[in-house]
Short mmCIF file of N, CA, C and O in Angstrom, two decimals:
data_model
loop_
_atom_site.label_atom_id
_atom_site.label_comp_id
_atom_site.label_asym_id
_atom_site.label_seq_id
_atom_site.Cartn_x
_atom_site.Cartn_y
_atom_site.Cartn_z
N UNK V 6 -9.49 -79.62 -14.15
CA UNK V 6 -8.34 -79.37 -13.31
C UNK V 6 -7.12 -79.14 -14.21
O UNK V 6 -6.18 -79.93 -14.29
N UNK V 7 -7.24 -77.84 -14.95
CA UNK V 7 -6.19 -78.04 -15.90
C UNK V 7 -4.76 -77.73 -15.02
O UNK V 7 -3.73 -78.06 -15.60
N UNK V 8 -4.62 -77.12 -13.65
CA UNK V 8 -3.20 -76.33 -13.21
C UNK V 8 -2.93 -77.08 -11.93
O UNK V 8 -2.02 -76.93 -11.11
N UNK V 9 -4.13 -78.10 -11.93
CA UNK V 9 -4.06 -78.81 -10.40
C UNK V 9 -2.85 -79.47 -9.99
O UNK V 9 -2.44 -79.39 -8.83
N UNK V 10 -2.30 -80.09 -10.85
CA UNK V 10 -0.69 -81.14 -10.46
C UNK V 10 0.12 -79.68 -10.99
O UNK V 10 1.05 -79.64 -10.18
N UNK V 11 0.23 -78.84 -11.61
CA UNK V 11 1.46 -78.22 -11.55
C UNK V 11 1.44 -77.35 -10.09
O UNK V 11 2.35 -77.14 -9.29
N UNK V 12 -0.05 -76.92 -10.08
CA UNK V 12 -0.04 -76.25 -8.10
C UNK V 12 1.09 -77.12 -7.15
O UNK V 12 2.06 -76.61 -6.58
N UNK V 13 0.67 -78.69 -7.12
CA UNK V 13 0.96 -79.44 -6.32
C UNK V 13 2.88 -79.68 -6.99
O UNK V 13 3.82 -79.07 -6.48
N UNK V 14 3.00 -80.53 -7.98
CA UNK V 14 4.13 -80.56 -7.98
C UNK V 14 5.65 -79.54 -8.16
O UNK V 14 6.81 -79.83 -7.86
N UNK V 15 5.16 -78.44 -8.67
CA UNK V 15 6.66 -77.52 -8.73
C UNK V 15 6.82 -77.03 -7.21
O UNK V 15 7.80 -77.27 -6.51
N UNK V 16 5.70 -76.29 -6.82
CA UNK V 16 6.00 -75.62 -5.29
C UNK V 16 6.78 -76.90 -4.43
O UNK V 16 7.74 -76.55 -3.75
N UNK V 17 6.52 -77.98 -4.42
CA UNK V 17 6.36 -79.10 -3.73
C UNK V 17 8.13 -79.55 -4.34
O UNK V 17 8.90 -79.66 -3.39
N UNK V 18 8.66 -79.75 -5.42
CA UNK V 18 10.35 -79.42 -5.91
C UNK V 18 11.06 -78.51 -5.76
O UNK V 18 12.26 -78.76 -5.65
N UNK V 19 10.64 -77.17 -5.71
CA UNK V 19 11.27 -76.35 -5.38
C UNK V 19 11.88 -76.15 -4.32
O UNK V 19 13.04 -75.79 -4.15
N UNK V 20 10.44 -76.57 -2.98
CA UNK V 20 11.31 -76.20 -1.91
C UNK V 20 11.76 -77.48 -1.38
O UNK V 20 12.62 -77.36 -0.50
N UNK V 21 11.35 -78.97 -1.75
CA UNK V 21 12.26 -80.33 -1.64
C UNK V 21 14.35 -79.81 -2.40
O UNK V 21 15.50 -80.18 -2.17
N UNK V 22 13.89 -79.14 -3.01
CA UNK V 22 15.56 -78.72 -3.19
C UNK V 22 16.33 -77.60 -3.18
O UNK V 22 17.46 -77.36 -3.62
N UNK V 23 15.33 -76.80 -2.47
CA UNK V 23 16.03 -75.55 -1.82
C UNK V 23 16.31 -75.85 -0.26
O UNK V 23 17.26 -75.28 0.27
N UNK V 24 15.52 -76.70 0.49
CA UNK V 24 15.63 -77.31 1.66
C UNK V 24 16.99 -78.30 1.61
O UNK V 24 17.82 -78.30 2.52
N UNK V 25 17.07 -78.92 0.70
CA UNK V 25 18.51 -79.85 0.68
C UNK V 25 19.93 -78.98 0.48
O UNK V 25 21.05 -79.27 0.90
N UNK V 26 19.40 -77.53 -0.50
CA UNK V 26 20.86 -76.96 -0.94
C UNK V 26 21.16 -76.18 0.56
O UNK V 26 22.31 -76.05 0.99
N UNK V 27 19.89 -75.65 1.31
CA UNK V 27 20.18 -75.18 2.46
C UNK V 27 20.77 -75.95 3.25
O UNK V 27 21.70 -75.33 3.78
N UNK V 28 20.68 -77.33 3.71
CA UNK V 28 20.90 -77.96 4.59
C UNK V 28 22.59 -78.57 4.25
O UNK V 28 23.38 -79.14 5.00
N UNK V 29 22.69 -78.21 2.98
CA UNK V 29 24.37 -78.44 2.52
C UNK V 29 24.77 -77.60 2.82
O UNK V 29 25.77 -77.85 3.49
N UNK V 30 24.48 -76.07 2.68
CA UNK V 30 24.75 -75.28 3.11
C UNK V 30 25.53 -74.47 4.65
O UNK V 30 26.49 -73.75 4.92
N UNK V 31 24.52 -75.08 5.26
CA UNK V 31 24.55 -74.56 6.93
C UNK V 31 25.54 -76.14 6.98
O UNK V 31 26.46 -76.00 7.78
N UNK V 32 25.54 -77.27 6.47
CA UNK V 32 26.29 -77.92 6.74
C UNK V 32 28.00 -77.79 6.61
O UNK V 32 28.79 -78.48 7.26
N UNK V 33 28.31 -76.88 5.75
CA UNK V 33 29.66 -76.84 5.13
C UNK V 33 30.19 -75.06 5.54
O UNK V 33 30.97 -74.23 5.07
N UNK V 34 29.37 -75.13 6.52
CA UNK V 34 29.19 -73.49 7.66
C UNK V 34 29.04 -72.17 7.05
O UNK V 34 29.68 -71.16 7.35
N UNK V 35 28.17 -72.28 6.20
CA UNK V 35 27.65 -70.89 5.36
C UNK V 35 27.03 -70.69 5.48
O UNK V 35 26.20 -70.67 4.57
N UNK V 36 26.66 -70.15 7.19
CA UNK V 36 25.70 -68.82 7.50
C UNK V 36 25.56 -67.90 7.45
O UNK V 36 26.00 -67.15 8.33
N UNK V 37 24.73 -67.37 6.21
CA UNK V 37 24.75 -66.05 5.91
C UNK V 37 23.28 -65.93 5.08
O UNK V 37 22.76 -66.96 4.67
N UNK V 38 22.72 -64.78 4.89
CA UNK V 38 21.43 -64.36 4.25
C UNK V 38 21.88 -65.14 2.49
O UNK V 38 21.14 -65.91 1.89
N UNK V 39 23.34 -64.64 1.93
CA UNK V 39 23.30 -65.31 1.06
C UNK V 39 23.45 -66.82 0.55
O UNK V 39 23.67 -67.11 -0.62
N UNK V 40 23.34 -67.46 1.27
CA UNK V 40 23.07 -68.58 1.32
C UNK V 40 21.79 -68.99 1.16
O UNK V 40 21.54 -70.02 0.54
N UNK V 41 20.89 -68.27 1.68
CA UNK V 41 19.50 -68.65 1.76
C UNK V 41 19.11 -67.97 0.47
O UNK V 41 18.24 -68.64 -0.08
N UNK V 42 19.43 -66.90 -0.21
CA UNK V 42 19.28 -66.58 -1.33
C UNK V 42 19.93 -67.67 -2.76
O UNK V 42 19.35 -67.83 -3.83
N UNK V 43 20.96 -68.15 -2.44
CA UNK V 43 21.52 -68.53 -3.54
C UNK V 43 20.94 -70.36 -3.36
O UNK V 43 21.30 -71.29 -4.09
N UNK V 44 20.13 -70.44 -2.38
CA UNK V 44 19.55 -71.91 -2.38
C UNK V 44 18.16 -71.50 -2.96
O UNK V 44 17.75 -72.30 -3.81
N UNK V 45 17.33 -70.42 -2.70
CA UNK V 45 16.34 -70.41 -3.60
C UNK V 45 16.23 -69.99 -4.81
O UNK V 45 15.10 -69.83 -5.26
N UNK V 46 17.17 -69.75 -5.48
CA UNK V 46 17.58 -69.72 -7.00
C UNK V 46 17.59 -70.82 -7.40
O UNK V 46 16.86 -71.15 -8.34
N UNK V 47 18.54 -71.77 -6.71
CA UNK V 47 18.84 -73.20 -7.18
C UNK V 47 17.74 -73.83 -7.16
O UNK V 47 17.30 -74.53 -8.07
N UNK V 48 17.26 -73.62 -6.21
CA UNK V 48 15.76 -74.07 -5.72
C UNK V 48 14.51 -73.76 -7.26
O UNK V 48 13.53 -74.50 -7.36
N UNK V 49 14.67 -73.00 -7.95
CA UNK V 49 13.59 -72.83 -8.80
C UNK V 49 14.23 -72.59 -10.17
O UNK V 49 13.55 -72.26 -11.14
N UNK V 50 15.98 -72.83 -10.26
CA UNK V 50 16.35 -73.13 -11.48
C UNK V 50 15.66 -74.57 -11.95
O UNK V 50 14.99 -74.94 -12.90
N UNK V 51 16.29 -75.29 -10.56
CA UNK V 51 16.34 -77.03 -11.20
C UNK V 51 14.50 -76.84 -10.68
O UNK V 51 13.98 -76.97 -11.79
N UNK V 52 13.57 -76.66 -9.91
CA UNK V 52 12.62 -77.13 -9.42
C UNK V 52 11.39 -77.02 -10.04
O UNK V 52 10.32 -77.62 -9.90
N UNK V 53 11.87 -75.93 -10.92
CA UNK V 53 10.13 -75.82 -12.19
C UNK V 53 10.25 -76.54 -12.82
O UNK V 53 9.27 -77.21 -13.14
N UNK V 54 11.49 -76.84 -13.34
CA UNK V 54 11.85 -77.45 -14.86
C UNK V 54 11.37 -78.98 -14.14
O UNK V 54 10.31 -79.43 -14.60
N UNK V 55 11.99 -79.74 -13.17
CA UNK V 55 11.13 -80.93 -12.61
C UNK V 55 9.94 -80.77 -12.20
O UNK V 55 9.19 -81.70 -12.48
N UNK V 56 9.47 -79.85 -11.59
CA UNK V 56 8.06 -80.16 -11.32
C UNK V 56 7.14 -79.94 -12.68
O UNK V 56 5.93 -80.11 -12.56
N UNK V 57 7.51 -79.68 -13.53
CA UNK V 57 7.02 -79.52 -15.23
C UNK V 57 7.03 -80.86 -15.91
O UNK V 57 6.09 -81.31 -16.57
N UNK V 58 8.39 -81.54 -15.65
CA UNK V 58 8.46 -82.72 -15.97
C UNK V 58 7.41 -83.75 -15.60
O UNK V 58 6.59 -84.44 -16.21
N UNK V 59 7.90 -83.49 -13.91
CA UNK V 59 6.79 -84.07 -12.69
C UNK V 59 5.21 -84.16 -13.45
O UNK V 59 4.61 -85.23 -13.43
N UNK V 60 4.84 -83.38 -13.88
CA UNK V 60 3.22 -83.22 -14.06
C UNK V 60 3.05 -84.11 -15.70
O UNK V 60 2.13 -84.87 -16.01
N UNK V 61 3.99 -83.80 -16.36
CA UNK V 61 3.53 -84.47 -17.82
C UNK V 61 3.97 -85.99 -18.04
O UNK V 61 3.57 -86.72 -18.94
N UNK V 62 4.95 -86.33 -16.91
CA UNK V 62 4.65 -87.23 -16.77
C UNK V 62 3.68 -88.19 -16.09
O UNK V 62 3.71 -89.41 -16.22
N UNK V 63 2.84 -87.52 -15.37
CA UNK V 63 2.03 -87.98 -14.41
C UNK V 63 0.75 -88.45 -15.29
O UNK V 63 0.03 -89.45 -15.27
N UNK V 64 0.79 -87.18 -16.15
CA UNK V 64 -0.85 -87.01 -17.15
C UNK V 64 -0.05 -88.07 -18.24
O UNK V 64 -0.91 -88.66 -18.90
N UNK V 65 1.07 -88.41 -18.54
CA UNK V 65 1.17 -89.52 -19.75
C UNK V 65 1.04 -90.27 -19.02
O UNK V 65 0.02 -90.69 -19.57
N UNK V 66 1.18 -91.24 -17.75
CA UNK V 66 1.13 -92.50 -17.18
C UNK V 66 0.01 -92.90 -16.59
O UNK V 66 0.09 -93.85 -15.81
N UNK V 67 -0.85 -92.48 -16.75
CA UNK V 67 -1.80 -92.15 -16.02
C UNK V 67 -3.09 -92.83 -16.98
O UNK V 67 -3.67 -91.97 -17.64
N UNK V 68 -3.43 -93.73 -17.09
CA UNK V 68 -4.46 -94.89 -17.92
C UNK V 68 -5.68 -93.88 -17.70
O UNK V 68 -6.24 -93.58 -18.76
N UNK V 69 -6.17 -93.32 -16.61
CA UNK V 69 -7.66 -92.82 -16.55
C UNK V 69 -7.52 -91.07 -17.21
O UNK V 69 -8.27 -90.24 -17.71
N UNK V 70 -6.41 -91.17 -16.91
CA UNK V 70 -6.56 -89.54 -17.80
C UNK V 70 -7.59 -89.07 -18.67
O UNK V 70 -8.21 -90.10 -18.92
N UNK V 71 -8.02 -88.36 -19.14
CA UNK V 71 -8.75 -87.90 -20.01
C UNK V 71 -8.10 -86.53 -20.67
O UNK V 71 -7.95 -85.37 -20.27
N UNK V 72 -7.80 -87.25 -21.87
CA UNK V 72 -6.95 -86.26 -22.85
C UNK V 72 -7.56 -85.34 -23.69
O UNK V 72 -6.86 -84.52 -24.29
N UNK V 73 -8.94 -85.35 -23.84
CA UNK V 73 -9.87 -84.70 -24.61
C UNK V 73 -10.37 -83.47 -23.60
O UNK V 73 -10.79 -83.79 -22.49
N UNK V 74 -10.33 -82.07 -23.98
CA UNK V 74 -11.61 -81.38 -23.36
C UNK V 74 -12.61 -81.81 -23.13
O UNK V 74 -13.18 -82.29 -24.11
N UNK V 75 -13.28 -81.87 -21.90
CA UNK V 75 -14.54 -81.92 -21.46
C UNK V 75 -15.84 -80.64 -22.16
O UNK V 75 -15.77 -79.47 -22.54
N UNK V 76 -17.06 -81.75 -22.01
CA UNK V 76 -17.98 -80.71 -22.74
C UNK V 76 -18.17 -78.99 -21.37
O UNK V 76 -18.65 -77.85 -21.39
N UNK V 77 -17.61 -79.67 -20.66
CA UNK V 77 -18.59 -78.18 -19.08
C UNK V 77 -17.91 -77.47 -19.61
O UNK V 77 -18.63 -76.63 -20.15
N UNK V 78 -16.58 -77.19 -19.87
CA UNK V 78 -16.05 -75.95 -20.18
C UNK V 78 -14.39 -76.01 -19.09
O UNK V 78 -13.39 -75.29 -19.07
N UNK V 79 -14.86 -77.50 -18.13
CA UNK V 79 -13.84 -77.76 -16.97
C UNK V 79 -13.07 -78.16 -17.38
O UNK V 79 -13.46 -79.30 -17.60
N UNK V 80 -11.70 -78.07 -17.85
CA UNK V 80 -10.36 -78.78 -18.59
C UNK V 80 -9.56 -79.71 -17.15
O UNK V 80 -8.53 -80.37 -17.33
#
């Protein structure tokens, strides 16, 4: 499972904080298409770079990990 937690955690940050910049958004009355554009920018400036974080930290804390290649060829 070498891409399995980054599948799960960046998509999963990105839109946890493109959903919040939107909801500041429509809160402070900026309805407009660009709004929804300039929250999913924000959304995947800050949200790879954490969900990147998200994952290497998961695989360092993580006691059962297995840090070695496997013999199948399955990483």
């Amino acid at each position: 499972m070498k891409y399995g937690w980054r599948l799960l955690f960046i998509p999963l940050w990105v839109l946890c904080i493109a959903g919040a910049v939107v909801t500041a958004f429509l809160a402070f009355d900026w309805m407009n298409w660009q709004a929804f554009v300039v929250a999913g920018l924000i959304g995947l400036l800050v949200g790879v770079p954490a969900g990147l974080w998200n994952t290497f930290k998961v695989r360092r804390e993580d006691p059962d990990w297995n840090r070695s290649p496997s013999r199948s060829g399955v990483t």
